[in-house]
């Protein structure tokens, strides 16, 4: 009698209660993340106010067309490409140096600046990075090893970087964005909630997409780092070969 009453009643099991609590929390996180995006867009769309007196804040470095290319008939064509792949660097002085440790000492070396590389899934059409057929002919497909993700990634890069040169100009601040204290207070409260590592995992897995697991990458790409180094498999020190045979191995390798 008692068992049948429990089975037919609406009493929820422990597993069901845990699942409902988890789903309610995920729904709450989804709502808060949506609210954060809404407030962040409001902050971003606050109109800029011009300064009464503009001031300089360091220097900015970017690419421009070379003088002979700028005077040619194809200047407009390469300008359109440059607008999509140009990069900007900022510095306190004109030298654009960075600190680097060498033999236990910190030294300053020049900062390297390259044109923007297009990720494979963004090429040829992605939002503002839309390239027509003629522009696509000036890009080549390259593959580089990413030491952080430990995988080879495919990019499309401009094949004629010599057409552009770097130029340094003073970086002038002419406008400012006024602060909305109430908006900043709400964003700070939401950041405190959403920056938790467990909540960030829920957002990444349930809202953004899927969670990124390193185990699958390491299992699939364990030895891909050395896939172009064929000399790893050819231990010439343990082989008794003639000079002609060794030279043929190098020719096949390279």
CSV table of N, CA and C in Angstrom, one decimal, residues 63-195:
chain,number,residue,atom,x,y,z
A,63,UNK,N,50.3,49.9,-41.9
A,63,UNK,CA,50.7,49.7,-43.3
A,63,UNK,C,50.1,50.7,-44.3
A,64,UNK,N,50.8,51.1,-45.2
A,64,UNK,CA,50.3,52.0,-46.3
A,64,UNK,C,50.9,51.5,-47.6
A,65,UNK,N,50.3,51.9,-48.7
A,65,UNK,CA,50.8,51.5,-50.0
A,65,UNK,C,52.2,52.1,-50.3
A,66,UNK,N,53.0,51.4,-50.9
A,66,UNK,CA,54.3,51.9,-51.3
A,66,UNK,C,54.1,53.0,-52.3
A,67,UNK,N,55.1,54.0,-52.4
A,67,UNK,CA,54.9,55.1,-53.3
A,67,UNK,C,54.6,54.8,-54.7
A,68,UNK,N,55.4,53.8,-55.3
A,68,UNK,CA,55.2,53.5,-56.7
A,68,UNK,C,53.9,52.8,-56.9
A,69,UNK,N,53.4,52.0,-55.9
A,69,UNK,CA,52.1,51.3,-56.0
A,69,UNK,C,51.0,52.3,-55.9
A,70,UNK,N,51.2,53.3,-55.0
A,70,UNK,CA,50.1,54.3,-54.8
A,70,UNK,C,50.0,55.2,-56.1
A,71,UNK,N,51.0,55.3,-56.9
A,71,UNK,CA,50.9,56.1,-58.1
A,71,UNK,C,50.4,55.3,-59.3
A,72,UNK,N,50.3,54.0,-59.2
A,72,UNK,CA,50.0,53.1,-60.3
A,72,UNK,C,48.4,53.1,-60.5
A,73,UNK,N,48.0,52.4,-61.6
A,73,UNK,CA,46.6,52.4,-61.9
A,73,UNK,C,45.8,51.4,-60.9
A,74,UNK,N,46.5,50.5,-60.3
A,74,UNK,CA,45.9,49.5,-59.4
A,74,UNK,C,45.9,50.0,-57.9
A,75,UNK,N,46.1,51.2,-57.7
A,75,UNK,CA,46.2,51.7,-56.3
A,75,UNK,C,44.9,51.5,-55.5
A,76,UNK,N,43.7,51.8,-56.2
A,76,UNK,CA,42.5,51.6,-55.5
A,76,UNK,C,42.2,50.1,-55.2
A,77,UNK,N,42.6,49.2,-56.1
A,77,UNK,CA,42.4,47.8,-55.9
A,77,UNK,C,43.2,47.3,-54.6
A,78,UNK,N,44.5,47.7,-54.5
A,78,UNK,CA,45.3,47.2,-53.4
A,78,UNK,C,44.9,48.0,-52.1
A,79,UNK,N,44.3,49.2,-52.2
A,79,UNK,CA,43.8,49.9,-51.0
A,79,UNK,C,42.6,49.1,-50.4
A,80,UNK,N,41.8,48.6,-51.3
A,80,UNK,CA,40.7,47.8,-50.8
A,80,UNK,C,41.1,46.5,-50.0
A,81,UNK,N,42.2,45.9,-50.5
A,81,UNK,CA,42.7,44.7,-49.9
A,81,UNK,C,43.4,45.1,-48.5
A,82,UNK,N,44.1,46.2,-48.6
A,82,UNK,CA,44.8,46.7,-47.4
A,82,UNK,C,43.8,47.0,-46.2
A,83,UNK,N,42.7,47.6,-46.5
A,83,UNK,CA,41.7,47.9,-45.5
A,83,UNK,C,41.2,46.7,-44.8
A,84,UNK,N,41.3,45.5,-45.4
A,84,UNK,CA,40.8,44.2,-44.7
A,84,UNK,C,41.9,43.5,-44.0
A,85,UNK,N,43.2,43.7,-44.3
A,85,UNK,CA,44.3,43.0,-43.7
A,85,UNK,C,45.3,43.9,-43.0
A,86,UNK,N,45.0,45.1,-42.8
A,86,UNK,CA,45.9,46.1,-42.2
A,86,UNK,C,45.9,45.8,-40.7
A,87,UNK,N,47.1,46.0,-40.0
A,87,UNK,CA,47.2,45.8,-38.6
A,87,UNK,C,47.8,47.1,-38.0
A,88,UNK,N,47.5,47.3,-36.7
A,88,UNK,CA,47.9,48.5,-36.0
A,88,UNK,C,48.6,48.2,-34.7
A,89,UNK,N,49.7,48.9,-34.5
A,89,UNK,CA,50.4,48.7,-33.2
A,89,UNK,C,50.6,50.1,-32.6
A,90,UNK,N,50.6,50.1,-31.2
A,90,UNK,CA,50.7,51.4,-30.5
A,90,UNK,C,51.9,51.3,-29.6
A,91,UNK,N,52.6,52.4,-29.4
A,91,UNK,CA,53.8,52.5,-28.6
A,91,UNK,C,53.9,53.9,-28.0
A,92,UNK,N,54.6,54.0,-26.9
A,92,UNK,CA,54.9,55.3,-26.2
A,92,UNK,C,55.9,56.1,-27.0
A,93,UNK,N,56.7,55.4,-27.8
A,93,UNK,CA,57.7,56.2,-28.6
A,93,UNK,C,57.8,55.6,-30.0
A,94,UNK,N,58.6,56.2,-30.9
A,94,UNK,CA,58.7,55.8,-32.3
A,94,UNK,C,59.5,54.5,-32.5
A,95,UNK,N,60.1,54.0,-31.5
A,95,UNK,CA,61.0,52.8,-31.7
A,95,UNK,C,60.2,51.5,-31.7
A,96,UNK,N,59.1,51.4,-31.1
A,96,UNK,CA,58.3,50.2,-31.1
A,96,UNK,C,59.1,49.0,-30.6
A,97,UNK,N,59.6,49.0,-29.4
A,97,UNK,CA,60.4,47.9,-28.8
A,97,UNK,C,59.6,47.1,-27.9
A,98,UNK,N,60.1,45.9,-27.6
A,98,UNK,CA,59.5,45.0,-26.6
A,98,UNK,C,60.6,44.4,-25.8
A,99,UNK,N,60.3,44.0,-24.6
A,99,UNK,CA,61.3,43.3,-23.7
A,99,UNK,C,61.4,41.9,-24.0
A,100,UNK,N,62.7,41.4,-24.0
A,100,UNK,CA,62.9,40.0,-24.2
A,100,UNK,C,64.1,39.5,-23.3
A,101,UNK,N,63.9,38.4,-22.8
A,101,UNK,CA,65.0,37.8,-21.9
A,101,UNK,C,66.0,37.1,-22.7
A,102,UNK,N,67.3,37.5,-22.5
A,102,UNK,CA,68.4,36.8,-23.2
A,102,UNK,C,69.5,36.6,-22.3
A,103,UNK,N,69.9,35.3,-22.0
A,103,UNK,CA,71.0,34.9,-21.1
A,103,UNK,C,70.7,35.5,-19.7
A,104,UNK,N,69.5,35.5,-19.3
A,104,UNK,CA,69.2,36.0,-17.9
A,104,UNK,C,69.0,37.4,-17.8
A,105,UNK,N,69.2,38.2,-18.9
A,105,UNK,CA,69.0,39.6,-18.8
A,105,UNK,C,67.9,40.0,-19.7
A,106,UNK,N,67.2,41.1,-19.4
A,106,UNK,CA,66.1,41.6,-20.2
A,106,UNK,C,66.6,42.7,-21.1
A,107,UNK,N,66.4,42.5,-22.4
A,107,UNK,CA,66.8,43.4,-23.4
A,107,UNK,C,65.6,43.9,-24.2
A,108,UNK,N,65.8,44.9,-24.9
A,108,UNK,CA,64.7,45.4,-25.8
A,108,UNK,C,65.0,45.2,-27.2
A,109,UNK,N,64.1,44.6,-27.9
A,109,UNK,CA,64.2,44.2,-29.3
A,109,UNK,C,63.1,44.8,-30.1
A,110,UNK,N,63.3,45.0,-31.4
A,110,UNK,CA,62.2,45.6,-32.2
A,110,UNK,C,61.0,44.7,-32.3
A,111,UNK,N,59.8,45.2,-32.3
A,111,UNK,CA,58.5,44.5,-32.4
A,111,UNK,C,58.2,44.2,-33.8
A,112,UNK,N,57.9,42.9,-34.1
A,112,UNK,CA,57.6,42.5,-35.5
A,112,UNK,C,56.1,42.8,-35.8
A,113,UNK,N,55.9,43.3,-37.0
A,113,UNK,CA,54.5,43.6,-37.4
A,113,UNK,C,54.3,43.0,-38.8
A,114,UNK,N,53.2,42.2,-38.9
A,114,UNK,CA,52.9,41.6,-40.2
A,114,UNK,C,51.4,41.9,-40.6
A,115,UNK,N,51.1,41.6,-41.8
A,115,UNK,CA,49.7,41.8,-42.3
A,115,UNK,C,48.8,40.8,-41.6
A,116,UNK,N,47.6,41.1,-41.5
A,116,UNK,CA,46.6,40.2,-40.9
A,116,UNK,C,46.4,38.9,-41.8
A,117,UNK,N,46.5,37.7,-41.1
A,117,UNK,CA,46.2,36.5,-41.8
A,117,UNK,C,44.8,36.1,-41.6
A,118,UNK,N,44.2,35.6,-42.7
A,118,UNK,CA,42.7,35.2,-42.6
A,118,UNK,C,42.6,33.7,-42.3
A,119,UNK,N,41.8,33.4,-41.3
A,119,UNK,CA,41.6,32.0,-40.9
A,119,UNK,C,40.8,31.3,-42.0
A,120,UNK,N,41.0,30.0,-42.1
A,120,UNK,CA,40.5,29.3,-43.2
A,120,UNK,C,39.0,29.4,-43.3
A,121,UNK,N,38.3,29.3,-42.2
A,121,UNK,CA,36.8,29.4,-42.2
A,121,UNK,C,36.3,30.8,-42.4
A,122,UNK,N,37.1,31.8,-42.4
A,122,UNK,CA,36.7,33.2,-42.7
A,122,UNK,C,36.9,33.6,-44.1
A,123,UNK,N,37.6,32.7,-44.9
A,123,UNK,CA,37.9,33.1,-46.3
A,123,UNK,C,37.1,32.2,-47.2
A,124,UNK,N,36.5,32.8,-48.3
A,124,UNK,CA,36.7,34.2,-48.7
A,124,UNK,C,35.6,35.2,-48.3
A,125,UNK,N,34.5,34.7,-47.6
A,125,UNK,CA,33.4,35.6,-47.3
A,125,UNK,C,33.1,35.4,-45.8
A,126,UNK,N,33.4,36.5,-45.0
A,126,UNK,CA,33.0,36.5,-43.6
A,126,UNK,C,32.8,38.0,-43.2
A,127,UNK,N,31.6,38.4,-43.0
A,127,UNK,CA,31.3,39.8,-42.6
A,127,UNK,C,32.0,40.8,-43.4
A,128,UNK,N,33.0,41.5,-42.8
A,128,UNK,CA,33.7,42.6,-43.6
A,128,UNK,C,34.8,42.0,-44.4
A,129,UNK,N,35.2,40.8,-44.2
A,129,UNK,CA,36.3,40.2,-44.9
A,129,UNK,C,35.9,39.5,-46.2
A,130,UNK,N,35.1,40.2,-47.0
A,130,UNK,CA,34.6,39.6,-48.2
A,130,UNK,C,35.6,39.9,-49.4
A,131,UNK,N,36.1,38.9,-50.0
A,131,UNK,CA,37.1,39.1,-51.1
A,131,UNK,C,36.4,38.6,-52.4
A,132,UNK,N,36.5,39.4,-53.5
A,132,UNK,CA,36.0,38.9,-54.8
A,132,UNK,C,37.0,38.0,-55.4
A,133,UNK,N,36.7,37.5,-56.6
A,133,UNK,CA,37.6,36.5,-57.2
A,133,UNK,C,38.9,37.1,-57.6
A,134,UNK,N,39.0,38.3,-58.0
A,134,UNK,CA,40.3,38.9,-58.4
A,134,UNK,C,41.2,39.1,-57.1
A,135,UNK,N,40.6,39.5,-56.0
A,135,UNK,CA,41.3,39.7,-54.8
A,135,UNK,C,41.8,38.3,-54.2
A,136,UNK,N,41.0,37.3,-54.4
A,136,UNK,CA,41.4,36.0,-53.9
A,136,UNK,C,42.7,35.4,-54.6
A,137,UNK,N,42.9,35.9,-55.8
A,137,UNK,CA,44.1,35.4,-56.5
A,137,UNK,C,45.4,35.9,-55.9
A,138,UNK,N,45.3,36.9,-55.0
A,138,UNK,CA,46.5,37.5,-54.3
A,138,UNK,C,46.7,36.9,-52.9
A,139,UNK,N,46.0,35.8,-52.6
A,139,UNK,CA,46.2,35.1,-51.3
A,139,UNK,C,46.7,33.7,-51.5
A,140,UNK,N,47.5,33.2,-50.7
A,140,UNK,CA,48.0,31.9,-50.7
A,140,UNK,C,47.7,31.2,-49.4
A,141,UNK,N,47.5,29.9,-49.6
A,141,UNK,CA,47.1,29.0,-48.4
A,141,UNK,C,48.4,28.6,-47.7
A,142,UNK,N,48.5,28.8,-46.4
A,142,UNK,CA,49.7,28.4,-45.7
A,142,UNK,C,49.2,27.6,-44.4
A,143,UNK,N,50.2,26.9,-43.9
A,143,UNK,CA,49.9,26.1,-42.7
A,143,UNK,C,51.0,26.3,-41.7
A,144,UNK,N,50.6,26.7,-40.5
A,144,UNK,CA,51.6,27.0,-39.4
A,144,UNK,C,51.2,26.3,-38.2
A,145,UNK,N,52.3,25.9,-37.4
A,145,UNK,CA,52.1,25.2,-36.1
A,145,UNK,C,51.8,26.2,-35.0
A,146,UNK,N,50.7,26.0,-34.3
A,146,UNK,CA,50.3,26.8,-33.2
A,146,UNK,C,50.8,26.1,-31.9
A,147,UNK,N,51.8,26.7,-31.2
A,147,UNK,CA,52.4,26.0,-30.0
A,147,UNK,C,51.4,26.1,-28.8
A,148,UNK,N,50.5,27.0,-28.8
A,148,UNK,CA,49.5,27.1,-27.7
A,148,UNK,C,48.5,26.0,-27.8
A,149,UNK,N,47.9,25.8,-29.0
A,149,UNK,CA,46.9,24.7,-29.1
A,149,UNK,C,47.5,23.4,-29.5
A,150,UNK,N,48.8,23.4,-29.9
A,150,UNK,CA,49.5,22.2,-30.3
A,150,UNK,C,48.9,21.5,-31.5
A,151,UNK,N,48.5,22.3,-32.5
A,151,UNK,CA,47.9,21.8,-33.7
A,151,UNK,C,48.4,22.7,-34.9
A,152,UNK,N,48.3,22.2,-36.1
A,152,UNK,CA,48.6,22.9,-37.3
A,152,UNK,C,47.3,23.6,-37.7
A,153,UNK,N,47.4,24.9,-38.0
A,153,UNK,CA,46.3,25.7,-38.4
A,153,UNK,C,46.5,26.3,-39.8
A,154,UNK,N,45.4,26.4,-40.6
A,154,UNK,CA,45.5,26.9,-42.0
A,154,UNK,C,45.1,28.3,-42.0
A,155,UNK,N,45.9,29.1,-42.8
A,155,UNK,CA,45.6,30.5,-43.0
A,155,UNK,C,45.7,30.9,-44.4
A,156,UNK,N,45.2,32.0,-44.8
A,156,UNK,CA,45.3,32.6,-46.1
A,156,UNK,C,46.0,34.0,-45.9
A,157,UNK,N,47.2,34.1,-46.5
A,157,UNK,CA,47.9,35.4,-46.3
A,157,UNK,C,48.2,36.0,-47.7
A,158,UNK,N,48.4,37.3,-47.6
A,158,UNK,CA,48.7,38.1,-48.9
A,158,UNK,C,50.1,37.7,-49.4
A,159,UNK,N,50.1,37.4,-50.7
A,159,UNK,CA,51.3,36.8,-51.3
A,159,UNK,C,52.4,37.9,-51.7
A,160,UNK,N,52.0,39.2,-51.7
A,160,UNK,CA,52.9,40.3,-52.1
A,160,UNK,C,52.9,41.3,-51.0
A,161,UNK,N,53.5,41.0,-49.9
A,161,UNK,CA,53.6,42.0,-48.8
A,161,UNK,C,54.5,43.2,-49.1
A,162,UNK,N,55.4,43.0,-50.1
A,162,UNK,CA,56.3,44.1,-50.5
A,162,UNK,C,55.6,45.3,-51.1
A,163,UNK,N,54.3,45.2,-51.4
A,163,UNK,CA,53.5,46.3,-51.9
A,163,UNK,C,53.2,47.3,-50.8
A,164,UNK,N,53.4,47.0,-49.6
A,164,UNK,CA,53.0,47.8,-48.5
A,164,UNK,C,54.2,48.1,-47.6
A,165,UNK,N,54.3,49.3,-47.0
A,165,UNK,CA,55.3,49.7,-46.1
A,165,UNK,C,54.7,50.2,-44.8
A,166,UNK,N,55.5,50.2,-43.7
A,166,UNK,CA,55.0,50.7,-42.4
A,166,UNK,C,55.2,52.2,-42.3
A,167,UNK,N,54.2,52.8,-41.7
A,167,UNK,CA,54.3,54.2,-41.4
A,167,UNK,C,53.9,54.5,-40.0
A,168,UNK,N,54.6,55.4,-39.4
A,168,UNK,CA,54.4,55.8,-38.0
A,168,UNK,C,53.9,57.2,-37.9
A,169,UNK,N,52.8,57.4,-37.1
A,169,UNK,CA,52.1,58.7,-37.0
A,169,UNK,C,51.8,58.9,-35.5
A,170,UNK,N,51.7,60.1,-35.1
A,170,UNK,CA,51.3,60.4,-33.7
A,170,UNK,C,49.8,59.9,-33.5
A,171,UNK,N,49.6,59.3,-32.4
A,171,UNK,CA,48.2,58.8,-32.1
A,171,UNK,C,47.5,59.9,-31.3
A,172,UNK,N,46.5,60.5,-31.9
A,172,UNK,CA,45.8,61.6,-31.3
A,172,UNK,C,44.5,61.2,-30.8
A,173,UNK,N,44.2,61.6,-29.5
A,173,UNK,CA,42.9,61.3,-28.9
A,173,UNK,C,42.0,62.5,-29.1
A,174,UNK,N,40.9,62.4,-29.9
A,174,UNK,CA,40.1,63.5,-30.3
A,174,UNK,C,38.7,63.4,-29.6
A,175,UNK,N,38.3,62.2,-29.2
A,175,UNK,CA,36.9,62.0,-28.6
A,175,UNK,C,37.0,61.2,-27.4
A,176,UNK,N,36.0,61.2,-26.5
A,176,UNK,CA,35.9,60.3,-25.4
A,176,UNK,C,34.5,59.8,-25.2
A,177,UNK,N,34.4,58.7,-24.5
A,177,UNK,CA,33.1,58.1,-24.3
A,177,UNK,C,32.7,58.3,-22.9
A,178,UNK,N,31.6,59.1,-22.6
A,178,UNK,CA,31.2,59.3,-21.2
A,178,UNK,C,30.8,58.0,-20.5
A,179,UNK,N,31.0,58.0,-19.2
A,179,UNK,CA,30.6,56.8,-18.4
A,179,UNK,C,29.2,56.9,-17.8
A,180,UNK,N,28.5,55.8,-17.9
A,180,UNK,CA,27.2,55.7,-17.2
A,180,UNK,C,27.4,54.9,-16.0
A,181,UNK,N,27.3,55.5,-14.8
A,181,UNK,CA,27.7,54.8,-13.6
A,181,UNK,C,26.7,53.7,-13.3
A,182,UNK,N,25.4,53.9,-13.5
A,182,UNK,CA,24.5,52.8,-13.3
A,182,UNK,C,24.7,51.6,-14.2
A,183,UNK,N,25.1,51.9,-15.4
A,183,UNK,CA,25.4,50.8,-16.4
A,183,UNK,C,26.7,50.1,-16.0
A,184,UNK,N,27.7,50.8,-15.5
A,184,UNK,CA,28.9,50.2,-15.1
A,184,UNK,C,28.7,49.4,-13.9
A,185,UNK,N,27.9,49.8,-13.0
A,185,UNK,CA,27.6,49.0,-11.7
A,185,UNK,C,26.9,47.7,-12.1
A,186,UNK,N,26.0,47.7,-13.0
A,186,UNK,CA,25.3,46.5,-13.4
A,186,UNK,C,26.2,45.5,-14.1
A,187,UNK,N,27.1,46.1,-15.0
A,187,UNK,CA,28.0,45.2,-15.7
A,187,UNK,C,29.0,44.6,-14.7
A,188,UNK,N,29.5,45.3,-13.7
A,188,UNK,CA,30.4,44.8,-12.7
A,188,UNK,C,29.8,43.7,-11.9
A,189,UNK,N,28.5,43.8,-11.6
A,189,UNK,CA,27.8,42.7,-10.8
A,189,UNK,C,27.7,41.4,-11.7
A,190,UNK,N,27.4,41.6,-13.0
A,190,UNK,CA,27.3,40.5,-13.9
A,190,UNK,C,28.6,39.9,-14.2
A,191,UNK,N,29.7,40.7,-14.3
A,191,UNK,CA,31.0,40.1,-14.5
A,191,UNK,C,31.4,39.3,-13.3
A,192,UNK,N,31.1,39.7,-12.1
A,192,UNK,CA,31.5,38.9,-10.9
A,192,UNK,C,30.8,37.6,-11.0
A,193,UNK,N,29.6,37.5,-11.5
A,193,UNK,CA,28.9,36.2,-11.6
A,193,UNK,C,29.4,35.4,-12.7
A,194,UNK,N,29.5,36.0,-13.9
A,194,UNK,CA,29.8,35.2,-15.1
A,194,UNK,C,31.3,34.8,-15.3
A,195,UNK,N,32.2,35.5,-14.5
A,195,UNK,CA,33.6,35.2,-14.6
A,195,UNK,C,34.0,34.0,-13.8
